[in-house]
PDB file of C-alpha atoms in Angstrom:
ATOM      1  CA  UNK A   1      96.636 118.213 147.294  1.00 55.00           C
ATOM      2  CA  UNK A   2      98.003 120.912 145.076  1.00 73.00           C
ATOM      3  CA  UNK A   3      98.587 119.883 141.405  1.00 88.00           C
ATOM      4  CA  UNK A   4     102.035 120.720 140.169  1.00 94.00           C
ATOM      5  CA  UNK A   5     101.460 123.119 137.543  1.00 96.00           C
ATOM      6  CA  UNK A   6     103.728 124.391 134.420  1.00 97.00           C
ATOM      7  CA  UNK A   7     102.036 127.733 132.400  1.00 97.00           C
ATOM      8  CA  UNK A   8     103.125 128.109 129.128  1.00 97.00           C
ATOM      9  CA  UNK A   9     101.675 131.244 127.373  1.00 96.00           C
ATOM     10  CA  UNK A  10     101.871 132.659 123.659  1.00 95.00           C
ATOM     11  CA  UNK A  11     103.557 136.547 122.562  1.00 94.00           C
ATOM     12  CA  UNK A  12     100.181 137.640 122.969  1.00 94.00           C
ATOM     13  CA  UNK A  13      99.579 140.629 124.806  1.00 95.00           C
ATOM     14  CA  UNK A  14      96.432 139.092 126.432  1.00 95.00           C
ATOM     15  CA  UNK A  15      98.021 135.779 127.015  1.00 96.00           C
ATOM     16  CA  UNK A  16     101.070 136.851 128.591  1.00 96.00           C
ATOM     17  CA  UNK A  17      99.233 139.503 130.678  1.00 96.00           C
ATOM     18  CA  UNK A  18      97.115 136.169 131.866  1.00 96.00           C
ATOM     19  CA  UNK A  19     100.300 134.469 132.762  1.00 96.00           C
ATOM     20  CA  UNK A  20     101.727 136.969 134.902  1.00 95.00           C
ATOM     21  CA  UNK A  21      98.011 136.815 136.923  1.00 95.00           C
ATOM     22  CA  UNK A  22      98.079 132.714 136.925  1.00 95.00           C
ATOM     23  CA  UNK A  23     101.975 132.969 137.840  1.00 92.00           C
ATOM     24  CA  UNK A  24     101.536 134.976 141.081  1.00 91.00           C
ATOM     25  CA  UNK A  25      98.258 133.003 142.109  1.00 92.00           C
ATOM     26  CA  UNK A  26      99.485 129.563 141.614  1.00 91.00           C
ATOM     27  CA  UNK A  27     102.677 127.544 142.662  1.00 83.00           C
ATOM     28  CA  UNK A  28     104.477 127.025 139.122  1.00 89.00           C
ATOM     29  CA  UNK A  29     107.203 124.541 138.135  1.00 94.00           C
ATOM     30  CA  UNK A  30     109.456 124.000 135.568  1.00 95.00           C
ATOM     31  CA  UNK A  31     107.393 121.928 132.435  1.00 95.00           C
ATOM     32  CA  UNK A  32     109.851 119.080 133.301  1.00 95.00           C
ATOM     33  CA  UNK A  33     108.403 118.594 136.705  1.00 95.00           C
ATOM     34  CA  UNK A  34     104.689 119.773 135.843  1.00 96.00           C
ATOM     35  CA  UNK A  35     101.935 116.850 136.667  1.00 96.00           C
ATOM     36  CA  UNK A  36      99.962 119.391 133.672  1.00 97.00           C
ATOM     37  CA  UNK A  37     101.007 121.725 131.561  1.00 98.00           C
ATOM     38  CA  UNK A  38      98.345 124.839 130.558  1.00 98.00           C
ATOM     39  CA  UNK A  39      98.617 126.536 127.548  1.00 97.00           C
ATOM     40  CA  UNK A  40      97.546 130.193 127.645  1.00 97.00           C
ATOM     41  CA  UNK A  41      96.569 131.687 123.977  1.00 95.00           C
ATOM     42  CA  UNK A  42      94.343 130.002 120.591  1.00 93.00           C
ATOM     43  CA  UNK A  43      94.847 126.496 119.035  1.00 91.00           C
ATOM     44  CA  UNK A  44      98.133 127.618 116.908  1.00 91.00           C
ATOM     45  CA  UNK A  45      99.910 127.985 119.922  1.00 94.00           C
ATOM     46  CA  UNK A  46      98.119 124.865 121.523  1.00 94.00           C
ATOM     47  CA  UNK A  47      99.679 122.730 119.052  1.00 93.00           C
ATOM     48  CA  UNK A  48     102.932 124.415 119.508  1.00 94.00           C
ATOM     49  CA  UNK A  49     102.617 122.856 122.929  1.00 96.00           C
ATOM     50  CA  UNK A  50     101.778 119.371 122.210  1.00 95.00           C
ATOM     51  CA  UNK A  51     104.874 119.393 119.757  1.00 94.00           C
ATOM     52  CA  UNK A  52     107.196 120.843 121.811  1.00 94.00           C
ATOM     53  CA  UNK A  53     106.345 119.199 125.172  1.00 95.00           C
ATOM     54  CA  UNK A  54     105.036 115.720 123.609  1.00 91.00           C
ATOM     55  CA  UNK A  55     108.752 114.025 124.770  1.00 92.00           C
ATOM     56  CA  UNK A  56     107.168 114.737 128.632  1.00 93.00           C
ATOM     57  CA  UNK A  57     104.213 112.449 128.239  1.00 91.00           C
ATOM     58  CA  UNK A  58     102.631 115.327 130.477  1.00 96.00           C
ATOM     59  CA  UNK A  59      98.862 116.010 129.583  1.00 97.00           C
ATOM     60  CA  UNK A  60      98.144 119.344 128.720  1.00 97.00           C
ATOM     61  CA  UNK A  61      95.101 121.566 129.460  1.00 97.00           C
ATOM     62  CA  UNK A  62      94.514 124.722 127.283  1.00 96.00           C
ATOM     63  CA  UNK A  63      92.814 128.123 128.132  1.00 96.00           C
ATOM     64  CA  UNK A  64      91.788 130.254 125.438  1.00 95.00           C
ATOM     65  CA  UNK A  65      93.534 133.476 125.216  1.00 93.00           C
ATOM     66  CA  UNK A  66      93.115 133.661 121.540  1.00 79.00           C
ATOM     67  CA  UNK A  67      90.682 133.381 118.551  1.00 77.00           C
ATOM     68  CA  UNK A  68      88.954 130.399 117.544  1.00 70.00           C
ATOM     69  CA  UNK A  69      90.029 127.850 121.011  1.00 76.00           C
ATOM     70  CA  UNK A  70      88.426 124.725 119.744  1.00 83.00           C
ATOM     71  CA  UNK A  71      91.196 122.972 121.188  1.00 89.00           C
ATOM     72  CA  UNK A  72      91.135 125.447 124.677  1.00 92.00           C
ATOM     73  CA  UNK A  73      88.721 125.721 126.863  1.00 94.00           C
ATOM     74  CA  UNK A  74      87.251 129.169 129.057  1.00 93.00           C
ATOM     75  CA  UNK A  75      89.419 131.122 130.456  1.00 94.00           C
ATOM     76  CA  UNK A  76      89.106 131.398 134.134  1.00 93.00           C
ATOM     77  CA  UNK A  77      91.414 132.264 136.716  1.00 91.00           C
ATOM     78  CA  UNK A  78      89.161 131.342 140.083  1.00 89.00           C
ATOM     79  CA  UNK A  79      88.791 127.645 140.007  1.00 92.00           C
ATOM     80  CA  UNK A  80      92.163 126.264 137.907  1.00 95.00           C
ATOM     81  CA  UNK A  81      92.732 123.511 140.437  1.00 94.00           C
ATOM     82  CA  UNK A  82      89.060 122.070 140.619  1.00 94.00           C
ATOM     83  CA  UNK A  83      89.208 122.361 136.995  1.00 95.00           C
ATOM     84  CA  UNK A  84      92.298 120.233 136.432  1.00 95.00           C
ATOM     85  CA  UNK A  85      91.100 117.384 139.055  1.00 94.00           C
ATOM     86  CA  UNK A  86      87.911 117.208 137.092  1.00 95.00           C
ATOM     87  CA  UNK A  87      89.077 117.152 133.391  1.00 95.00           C
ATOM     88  CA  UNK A  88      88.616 114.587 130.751  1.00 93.00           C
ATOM     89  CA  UNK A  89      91.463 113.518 129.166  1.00 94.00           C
ATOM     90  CA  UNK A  90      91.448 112.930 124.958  1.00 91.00           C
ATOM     91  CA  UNK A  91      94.301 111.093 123.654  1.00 91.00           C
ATOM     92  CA  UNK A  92      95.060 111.879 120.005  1.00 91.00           C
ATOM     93  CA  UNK A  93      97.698 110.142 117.701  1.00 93.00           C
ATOM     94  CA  UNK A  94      99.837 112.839 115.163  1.00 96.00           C
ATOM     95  CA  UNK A  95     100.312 112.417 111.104  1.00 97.00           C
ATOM     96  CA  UNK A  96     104.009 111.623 109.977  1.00 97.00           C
ATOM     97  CA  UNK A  97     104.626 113.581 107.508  1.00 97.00           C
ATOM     98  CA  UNK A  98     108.343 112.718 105.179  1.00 97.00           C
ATOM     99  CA  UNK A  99     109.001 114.406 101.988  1.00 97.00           C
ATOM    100  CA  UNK A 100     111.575 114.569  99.782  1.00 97.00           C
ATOM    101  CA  UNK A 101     112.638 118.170  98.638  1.00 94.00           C
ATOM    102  CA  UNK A 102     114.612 119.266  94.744  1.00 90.00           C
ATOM    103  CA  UNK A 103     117.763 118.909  95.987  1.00 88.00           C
ATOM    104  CA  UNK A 104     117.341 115.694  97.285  1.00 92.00           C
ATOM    105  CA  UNK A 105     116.697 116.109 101.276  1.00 93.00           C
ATOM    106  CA  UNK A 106     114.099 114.255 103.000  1.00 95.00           C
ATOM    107  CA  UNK A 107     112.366 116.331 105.404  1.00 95.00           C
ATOM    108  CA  UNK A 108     110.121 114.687 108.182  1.00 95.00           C
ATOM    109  CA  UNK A 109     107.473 116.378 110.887  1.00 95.00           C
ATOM    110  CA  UNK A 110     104.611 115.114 112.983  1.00 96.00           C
ATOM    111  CA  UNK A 111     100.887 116.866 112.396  1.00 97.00           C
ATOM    112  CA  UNK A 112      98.283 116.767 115.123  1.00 95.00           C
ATOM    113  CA  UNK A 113      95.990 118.043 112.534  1.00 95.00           C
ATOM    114  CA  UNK A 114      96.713 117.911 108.737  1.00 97.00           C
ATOM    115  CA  UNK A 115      99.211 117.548 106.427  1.00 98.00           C
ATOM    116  CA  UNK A 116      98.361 119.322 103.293  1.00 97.00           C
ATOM    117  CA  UNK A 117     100.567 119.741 100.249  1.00 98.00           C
ATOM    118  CA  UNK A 118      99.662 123.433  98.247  1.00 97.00           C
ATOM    119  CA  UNK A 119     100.738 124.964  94.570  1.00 96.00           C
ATOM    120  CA  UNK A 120     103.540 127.196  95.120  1.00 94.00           C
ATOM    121  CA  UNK A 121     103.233 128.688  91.874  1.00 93.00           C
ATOM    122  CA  UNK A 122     100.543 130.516  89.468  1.00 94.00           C
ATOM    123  CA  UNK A 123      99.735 127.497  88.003  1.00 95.00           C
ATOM    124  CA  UNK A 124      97.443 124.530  89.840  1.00 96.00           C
ATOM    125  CA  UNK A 125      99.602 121.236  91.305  1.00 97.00           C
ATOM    126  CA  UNK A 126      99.637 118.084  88.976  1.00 97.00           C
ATOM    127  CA  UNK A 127      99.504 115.258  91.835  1.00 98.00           C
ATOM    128  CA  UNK A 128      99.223 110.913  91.784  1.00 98.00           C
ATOM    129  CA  UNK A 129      97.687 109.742  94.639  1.00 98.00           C
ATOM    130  CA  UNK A 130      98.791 106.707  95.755  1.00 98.00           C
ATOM    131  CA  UNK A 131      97.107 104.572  98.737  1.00 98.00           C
ATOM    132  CA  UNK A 132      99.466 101.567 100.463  1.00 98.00           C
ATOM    133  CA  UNK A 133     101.502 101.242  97.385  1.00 97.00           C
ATOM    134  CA  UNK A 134      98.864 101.310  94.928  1.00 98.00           C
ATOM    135  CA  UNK A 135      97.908 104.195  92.244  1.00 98.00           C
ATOM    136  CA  UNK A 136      94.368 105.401  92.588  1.00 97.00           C
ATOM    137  CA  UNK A 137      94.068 108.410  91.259  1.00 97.00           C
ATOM    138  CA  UNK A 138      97.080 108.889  88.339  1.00 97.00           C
ATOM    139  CA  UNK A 139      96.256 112.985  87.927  1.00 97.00           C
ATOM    140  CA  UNK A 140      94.854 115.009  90.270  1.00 97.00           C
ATOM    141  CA  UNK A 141      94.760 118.892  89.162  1.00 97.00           C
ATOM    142  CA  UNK A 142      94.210 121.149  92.364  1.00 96.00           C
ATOM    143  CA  UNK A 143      95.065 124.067  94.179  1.00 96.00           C
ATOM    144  CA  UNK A 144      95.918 121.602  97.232  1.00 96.00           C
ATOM    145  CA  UNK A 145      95.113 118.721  98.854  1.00 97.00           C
ATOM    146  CA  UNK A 146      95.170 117.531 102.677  1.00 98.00           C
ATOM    147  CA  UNK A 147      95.088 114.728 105.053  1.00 98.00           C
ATOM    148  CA  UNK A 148      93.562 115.356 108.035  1.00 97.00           C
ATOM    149  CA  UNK A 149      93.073 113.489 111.281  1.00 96.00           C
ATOM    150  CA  UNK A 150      89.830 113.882 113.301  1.00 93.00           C
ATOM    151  CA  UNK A 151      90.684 115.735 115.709  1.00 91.00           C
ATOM    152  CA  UNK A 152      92.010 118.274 112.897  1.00 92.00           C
ATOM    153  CA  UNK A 153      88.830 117.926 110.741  1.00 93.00           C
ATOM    154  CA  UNK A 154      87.262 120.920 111.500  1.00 89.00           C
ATOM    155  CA  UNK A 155      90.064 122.858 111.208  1.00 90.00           C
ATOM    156  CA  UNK A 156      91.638 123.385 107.196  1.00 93.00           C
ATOM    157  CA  UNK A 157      89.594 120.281 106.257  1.00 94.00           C
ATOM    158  CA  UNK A 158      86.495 121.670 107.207  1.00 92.00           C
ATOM    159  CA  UNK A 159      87.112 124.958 105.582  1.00 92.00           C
ATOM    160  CA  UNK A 160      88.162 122.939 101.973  1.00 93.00           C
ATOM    161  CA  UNK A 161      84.707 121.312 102.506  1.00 92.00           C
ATOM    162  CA  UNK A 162      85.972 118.321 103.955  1.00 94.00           C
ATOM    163  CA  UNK A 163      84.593 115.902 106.489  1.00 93.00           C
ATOM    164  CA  UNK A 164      84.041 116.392 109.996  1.00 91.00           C
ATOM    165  CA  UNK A 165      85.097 112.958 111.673  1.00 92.00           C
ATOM    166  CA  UNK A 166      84.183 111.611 114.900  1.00 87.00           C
ATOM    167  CA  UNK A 167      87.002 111.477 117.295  1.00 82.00           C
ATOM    168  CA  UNK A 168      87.031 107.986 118.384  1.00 79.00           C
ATOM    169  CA  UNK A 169      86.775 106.680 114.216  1.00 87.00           C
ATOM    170  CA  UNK A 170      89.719 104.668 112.887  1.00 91.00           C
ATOM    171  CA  UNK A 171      89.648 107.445 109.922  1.00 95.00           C
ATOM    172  CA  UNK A 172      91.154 109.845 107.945  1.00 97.00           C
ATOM    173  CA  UNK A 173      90.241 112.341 105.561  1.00 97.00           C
ATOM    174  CA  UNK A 174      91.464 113.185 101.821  1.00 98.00           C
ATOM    175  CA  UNK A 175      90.559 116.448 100.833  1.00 97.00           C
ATOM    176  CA  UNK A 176      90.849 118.283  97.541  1.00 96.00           C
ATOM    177  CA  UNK A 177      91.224 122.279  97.408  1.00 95.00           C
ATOM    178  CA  UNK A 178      89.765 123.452  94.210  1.00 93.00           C
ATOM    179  CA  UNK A 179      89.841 120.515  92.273  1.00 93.00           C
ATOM    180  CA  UNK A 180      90.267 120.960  88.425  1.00 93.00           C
ATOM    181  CA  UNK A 181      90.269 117.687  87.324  1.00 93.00           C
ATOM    182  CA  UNK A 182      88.495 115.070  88.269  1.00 94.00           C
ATOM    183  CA  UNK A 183      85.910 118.063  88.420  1.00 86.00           C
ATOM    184  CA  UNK A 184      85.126 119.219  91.670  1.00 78.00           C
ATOM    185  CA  UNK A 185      86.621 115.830  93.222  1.00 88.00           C
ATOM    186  CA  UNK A 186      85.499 116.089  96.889  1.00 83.00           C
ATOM    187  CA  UNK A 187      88.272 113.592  98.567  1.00 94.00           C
ATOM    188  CA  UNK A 188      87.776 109.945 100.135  1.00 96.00           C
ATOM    189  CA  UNK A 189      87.696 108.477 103.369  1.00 97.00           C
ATOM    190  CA  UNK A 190      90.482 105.657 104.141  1.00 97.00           C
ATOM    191  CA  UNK A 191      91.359 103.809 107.377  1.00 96.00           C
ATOM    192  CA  UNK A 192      93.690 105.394 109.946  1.00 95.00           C
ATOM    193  CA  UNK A 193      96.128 102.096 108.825  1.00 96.00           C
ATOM    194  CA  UNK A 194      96.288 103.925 104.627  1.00 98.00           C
ATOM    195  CA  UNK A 195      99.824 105.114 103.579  1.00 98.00           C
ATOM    196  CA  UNK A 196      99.403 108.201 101.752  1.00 98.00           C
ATOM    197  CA  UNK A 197     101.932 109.038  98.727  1.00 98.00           C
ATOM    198  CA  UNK A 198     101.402 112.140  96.249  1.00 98.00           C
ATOM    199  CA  UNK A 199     104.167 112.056  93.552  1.00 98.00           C
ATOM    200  CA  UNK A 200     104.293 115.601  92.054  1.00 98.00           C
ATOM    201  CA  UNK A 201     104.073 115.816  88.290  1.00 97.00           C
ATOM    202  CA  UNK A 202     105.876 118.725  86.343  1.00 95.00           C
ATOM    203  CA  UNK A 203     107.466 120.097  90.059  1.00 95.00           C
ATOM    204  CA  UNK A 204     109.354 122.439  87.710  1.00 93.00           C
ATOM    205  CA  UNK A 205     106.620 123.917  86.029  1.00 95.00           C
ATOM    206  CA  UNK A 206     103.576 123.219  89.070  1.00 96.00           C
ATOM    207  CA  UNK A 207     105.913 123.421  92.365  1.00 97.00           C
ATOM    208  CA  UNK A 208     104.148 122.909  95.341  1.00 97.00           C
ATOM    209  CA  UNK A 209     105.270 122.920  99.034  1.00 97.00           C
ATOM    210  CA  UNK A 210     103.955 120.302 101.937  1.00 97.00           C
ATOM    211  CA  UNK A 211     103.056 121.707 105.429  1.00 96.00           C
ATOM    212  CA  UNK A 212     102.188 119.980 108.794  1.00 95.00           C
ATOM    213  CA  UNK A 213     100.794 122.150 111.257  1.00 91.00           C
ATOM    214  CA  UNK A 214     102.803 124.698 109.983  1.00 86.00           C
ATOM    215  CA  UNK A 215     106.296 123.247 109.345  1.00 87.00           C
ATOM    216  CA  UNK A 216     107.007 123.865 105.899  1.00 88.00           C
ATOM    217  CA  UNK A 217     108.925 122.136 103.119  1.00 91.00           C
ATOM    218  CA  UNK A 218     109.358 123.833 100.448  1.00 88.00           C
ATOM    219  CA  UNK A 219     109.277 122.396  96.404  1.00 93.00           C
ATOM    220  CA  UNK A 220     108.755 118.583  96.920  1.00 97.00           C
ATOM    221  CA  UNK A 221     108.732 116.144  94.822  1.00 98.00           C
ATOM    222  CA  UNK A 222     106.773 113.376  96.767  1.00 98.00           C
ATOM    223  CA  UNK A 223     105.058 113.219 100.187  1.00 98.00           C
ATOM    224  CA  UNK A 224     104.094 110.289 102.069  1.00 98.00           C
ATOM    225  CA  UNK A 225     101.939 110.483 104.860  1.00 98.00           C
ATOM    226  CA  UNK A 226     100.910 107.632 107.687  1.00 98.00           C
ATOM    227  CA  UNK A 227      99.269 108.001 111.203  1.00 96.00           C
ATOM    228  CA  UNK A 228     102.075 107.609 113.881  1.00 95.00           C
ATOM    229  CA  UNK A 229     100.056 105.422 116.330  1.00 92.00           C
ATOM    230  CA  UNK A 230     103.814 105.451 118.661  1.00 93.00           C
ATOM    231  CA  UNK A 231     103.113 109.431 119.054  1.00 94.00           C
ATOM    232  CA  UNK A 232     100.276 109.882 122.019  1.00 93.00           C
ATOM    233  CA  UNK A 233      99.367 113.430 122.527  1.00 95.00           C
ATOM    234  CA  UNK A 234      97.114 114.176 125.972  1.00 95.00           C
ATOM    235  CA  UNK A 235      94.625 117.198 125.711  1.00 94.00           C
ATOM    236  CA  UNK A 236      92.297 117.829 128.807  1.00 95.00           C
ATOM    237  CA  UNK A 237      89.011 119.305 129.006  1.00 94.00           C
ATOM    238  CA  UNK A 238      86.202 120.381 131.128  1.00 93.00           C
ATOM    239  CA  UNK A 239      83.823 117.986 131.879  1.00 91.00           C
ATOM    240  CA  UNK A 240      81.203 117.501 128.315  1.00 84.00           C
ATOM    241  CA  UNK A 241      83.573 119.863 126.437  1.00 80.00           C
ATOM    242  CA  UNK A 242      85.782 117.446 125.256  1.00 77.00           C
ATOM    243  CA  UNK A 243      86.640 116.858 121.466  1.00 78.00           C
ATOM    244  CA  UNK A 244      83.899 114.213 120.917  1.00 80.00           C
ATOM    245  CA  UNK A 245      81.103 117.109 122.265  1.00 83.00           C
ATOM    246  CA  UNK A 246      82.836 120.128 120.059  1.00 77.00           C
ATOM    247  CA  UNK A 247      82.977 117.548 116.718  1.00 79.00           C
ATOM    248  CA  UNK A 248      79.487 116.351 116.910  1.00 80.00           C
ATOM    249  CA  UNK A 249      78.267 120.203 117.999  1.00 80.00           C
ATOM    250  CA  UNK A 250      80.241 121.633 114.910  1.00 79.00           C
ATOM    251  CA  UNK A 251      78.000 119.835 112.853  1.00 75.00           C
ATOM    252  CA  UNK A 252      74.745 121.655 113.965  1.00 80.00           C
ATOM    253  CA  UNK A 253      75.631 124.940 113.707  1.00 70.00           C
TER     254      UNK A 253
END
């Protein structure tokens, strides 16, 4: 039985070059009707996906037509449909990410893989870290700092020396870019359940900006961050490719 399929491809020239082969070999729908959706191009457009589609509940399967693909798998145009029947599914749950701005405006997003809040000045961020309503750390001096789900912890969080967490734990990871003071503060590990809050000391003089996967806000003043267990985003994957393998592989390398 033929899988109803919706391809979805980024500006790349290589990408959309792959779509125009995959279009004309295989019957494709409109992502509203897909069965799966597959996401031609690296893992910056194959989060674009899951946060544009995720309203479809519609799992998505990713071919790498990009750089780094940890989130993609090989690119082949032969045996798509044998592929598909045979993938694993992963189901991962999104950061919330709401912060409140200068003027006032609170500005909310979803993050498959971090949320990470960055100086936007010459001059390091001042930050309290709060965890479920309580004050843990009252100054943290830093070029950044990031909260990053598993399935997002060898991306940023890996790079800032962070963790690499298994993709089934009930965990996320704090991690510190360049911390001043405490010295060389290395982050924490808290439950998936924590409520994160970083109040921003002396935004006029430190300002720093909050991203999640790439939606910006610009010159907060706090950000709170939560998992959003409501949010279920399905990746696919070959069979012992899936995000368990490449997190536990990362790790030997």
């Amino acid at each position: 039985m033929m899988v109803k399929i919706a391809f979805t491809a980024s500006d790349a020239q290589i990408a959309q070059r792959a779509l125009e082969r995959l279009d004309a070999r295989y019957t494709s729908v409109p992502l509203e009707q897909a069965e799966v959706i597959v996401a031609l191009g690296g893992d910056g457009f194959m989060l674009h996906t899951l946060h544009s589609t995720m309203h479809l509940d519609t799992p998505v399967y990713g071919m790498n037509c990009g750089t780094v693909g940890f989130l993609m798998n090989e690119f082949r145009e032969d045996d798509l449909i044998p592929r598909l029947a045979e993938a694993e599914e992963e189901i991962i749950n999104p950061l919330s990410m709401e912060a409140e701005g200068e003027s006032g405006k609170i500005r909310k997003a979803l993050a498959i893989n971090e949320v990470s809040l960055l100086r936007a000045g010459p001059q390091a961020a001042k930050l309290r870290v709060s965890i479920d309503g309580k004050v843990r750390m009252e100054e943290l001096i830093c070029d950044g700092v990031l909260v990053s789900t598993p399935a997002g912890s060898t991306a940023y969080n890996y790079s800032a020396r962070g963790p690499i967490l298994p993709i089934g734990s009930d965990v996320l990871a704090l991690t510190a870019m360049a911390a001043f003071r405490p010295r060389r503060w290395r982050g924490a590990l808290l439950p998936s359940t924590a409520k994160v809050r970083f109040d921003v000391l002396e935004p006029g003089k430190r300002p720093v900006m909050a991203d999640a996967d790439s939606r910006h806000a610009g010159n907060v003043l706090w950000v709170e961050i939560a998992s959003e267990p409501k949010v279920q985003h399905r990746i696919l994957f070959d069979p012992g490719h899936g995000l368990e393998e490449r997190l536990l592989r990362e790790q030997f390398v």
